[in-house]
Each structure stands twice: as C-alpha cells, then as structure tokens.
Amino acid sequence: MKRYAQVFQGTAFTSKSPKEVDCLREHLFCINEEGIIERVVAPEAADYQAILDDYRDEPNFQRLTQGQFILPGFIDLHVHAPQWAQAGTALDVPLYDWLHTHTFPLESKFSDLEFAQEVYDDLVSALLANGTTTALYFATVHKESSLLLARICASKGQRGLVGKVVMDDPEQNPEYYRDADTRTALEDTEQFIIEVKRLAESVKQGVYPVVTPRFIPSCTDEALKGLGELAAKHDTHIQSHCSESDWAHGYVQERLGKHDAFALHDFGLLREKSVMAHCNFLDEADAALFAETGTAISHCPISNAYFANSVIPIARWLDKGVDIGLGSDISGGFSPSLFDNARQAVISSRMLEDGVNPALPAKQRGVPASRILINEAFYLATAGGGESLSLPIGRLAEGFAWDAQMIDTALPGGKLPIFDANEDLHDIFQKIMYLSRPEHIREVWVQGEKVHSRA
Ligand SMILES: [Zn+2]
C-alpha cells in the first residue's frame, strides 16, 4: 500500500462552489511528503477500511475526537503588516487623515529592524493562531524590513506573499516616508523580488515576492509603468488598492481621466496574479476588465465600514465571475480574524440589500439581491482566496496543500451550542463560522506542517 506522510480521519468542511459547502463526514485525508492532499477517501470507498487498518496505530495517524472538525486554513488577501502596531486605534478619521496623521508616521519606524522584528514576529504568530495559513502582505517602503517579514513567514511556516511598498511621488508622500526617487523604488523592488525568490528555494510552503504600488495616488506614472514591467519580467503577483473611497476614486479620475481599474490596466498592473484591495467603486466595465484579466478583488468588509464610504456589491461581482477573496486589511480593519471578517461580509451585504435609512420607504432603501450567505463568506475566506492567488490552496481536495485548521466545538469552558450528537452538519458548520473564537482553533497546519497548537 502507498505510504503517506500523514493520515487524518474526521469530519471536514470545504467549498464546492461559492454557494455550496461540502460536509465531508468521517473522511480520510491522506497527505504526502510535499504536504499535498493526495487522496480524500469517503467511508463508502472500497479501500477506506484497508487504509484505516493500515494507519490507525501509526504515529502519523490522527483521528479527530468528538466535537472536532477540520476547515481549510484561511487566506487573508490584504494585511498591512506594520499597521498591526496600531490595530484598533485611529478608526475615527477619514482615509486621507488616517494615512497622514497615523499610518505613515508608524510605517516610517520600520526602518528600524529591531522594531520590525518585534511587530512582524507577533503578527505572523497571531494570524496563524487565528487560522490564517496564507497572507498577502504589504510591508513598508523599506527593502530590508520587508525582507525580514518574508523570512519570518518562512521560519514560522506561514505561506507569505510579501510586497515592499512603492510610494515615490514627492508631491503626495511626506519626506520622512517615501522612496528616495523613482529609480531607487524600482531598483529596490527588483532586488527584493530576486532575494525573496532566492529565499523561497528552501521554503516548503512557499514565500512569494509581490509587486506593490501602494495605490495610484502615491506613485508617479513612471513608477507604475516600471512596476508593471517588473511583474511581467519576473512573473510575480501584484497588489494595490483600487477605487477604495470617494476621495481615492475621485483623485484618480481627476489625475488620469479614468477609473483606477483602467489606469492600473494601462500600467500593466492587472494580470492573473493581481489582487486589488477594496474596489468599492468599480462599475460594470471595471468589473468586466477584472474578470477578463483574472484580477481578483480583496474584499475587506470591516475596513470598508470605516473607510470606504460604501458597501461593495460583492454578490453582483461574484455573479459576474470575478475572483474574490477576503482581507482583514489590518489596521483599516481592526481584527486579525477572518472569522470576524466573514461575519461582517454577511452583515454588510444584508445592510446593503435592505438599506439603512429608516426615513426612506422600504422599496427605496436598499439594493435588491445584494445579500451573501455565510457559505459564500466561507468561500471568500478559503477557496476564493486560493483562486485569487492562482495557488492550489483553500480547499480540502486532492491536489491542494494540506493547509487546515482544527476547530474544537467541545472545548471545556468554550463549548459551542451543539446539543445533539446527530445535529445536521451544515448547522454545525454555521455555528462554527459564526461563533468560533481563536481559542477554538486547536491546531493549524500549512503544507502538512503543524504551525500552531493549543493542545
Ligand atoms: Zn490597505
């Protein structure tokens, strides 16, 4: 019989489509040396019992106990790593002020590698403890501390996609926090790409360089064009912000005479591996361009409630076939948990559908057909994130990485309200999605390696 590196037996949940969750009762998950799910075996399968008999007494076999369930690890498509140091604060000012009075002064401190080490180390551990197995990070303009973040992801076992941020326009960025000039911004970015690729050669779960113009307002045309060329030359991921707020959306329209989506496309920044944060003010043509180029939306529902002046019609763009995942947007969003963000995604969509101003008649209050359900929010946090990054992650299926989190619903002192041993599995799934706290996440794996344990 084939030798697997690990075999797990238990009940798991994974997305079949944006609207459908597969409840895999008492399946076997057979993981190979590379940390890939080689087989998912249902109890009805002919060799289920044979595999079980072969492995049940082996040290590499793990049977989940009563009340334990497996979910795919979460994929956070938008994290500003340095802003972890201000999470939960400064949420009462508009985006422009938030950047200039709080965020840029904080980010400028990451020239100090010791400070960067302290914050990044803590953040990566916190995200793993929240079940986030892959994260797409903005670091800062500093090449060295951005590299440090990639190294910390590598050593803690998280799949990190990391960008050295480019903000080179002297008109738009403070002197204390920007690239020295456009040429330096591009040279540092290319050097960063090369060094992260070198680092990746010895990292099992992968670590990836990401071309990262902060957003159009902070970059010169020359830098944006140069970054598009670098991404094509080195075949990297790209991330930025797109049409986030009234101010940001209006600024680009005024400067370039078009929406962010078309401007980014003209600079070569929309491609299969591109992920754009927020995207609240996309119109139909922008969304069609996203679908056509394979560009993904990183939906950041908590952050959007504070800074985006609107609720993005996520159901509409899902229907259009745009790739969409979920982002915490630390620290525009205060929570490092994609459970929290999945809940907010559902809540915001309900408020968009019904509307929020009780002074208006019901028929004029909202936008019909805007709601998403928790199944779709779960999809965004897992499979949708994987598709957005064009990586085989986010599903518990053959050929995907064993990136997983084990939820214990029977935790002493934190039991979820499950009173029937035969409760419908989809009800249990919903309880997990709505009620889990970090303490329920008992074990987390990335690429087959255990990276977090509360046991
Ligand atoms: Zn952001």
Short mmCIF file of C-alpha atoms and ligand atoms in Angstrom, two decimals, residues 78 80 83 98 138 241 244 277-278 303 329-330, ligand 1:
data_model
loop_
_atom_site.label_atom_id
_atom_site.label_comp_id
_atom_site.label_asym_id
_atom_site.label_seq_id
_atom_site.Cartn_x
_atom_site.Cartn_y
_atom_site.Cartn_z
CA HIS A 78 -4.95 42.10 2.49
CA HIS A 80 -0.63 45.82 6.21
CA GLN A 83 -0.09 48.50 11.00
CA TRP A 98 -5.70 58.32 8.74
CA PHE A 138 2.01 44.99 2.36
CA HIS A 241 -5.64 49.42 -3.65
CA GLU A 244 -11.42 52.36 -2.29
CA ALA A 277 -7.99 45.69 -2.29
CA HIS A 278 -11.44 47.14 -1.64
CA SER A 303 -12.23 48.13 6.98
CA ASP A 329 -6.96 44.98 5.98
CA ILE A 330 -5.17 45.31 9.26
ZN ZN B 1 -4.93 48.55 2.51
#
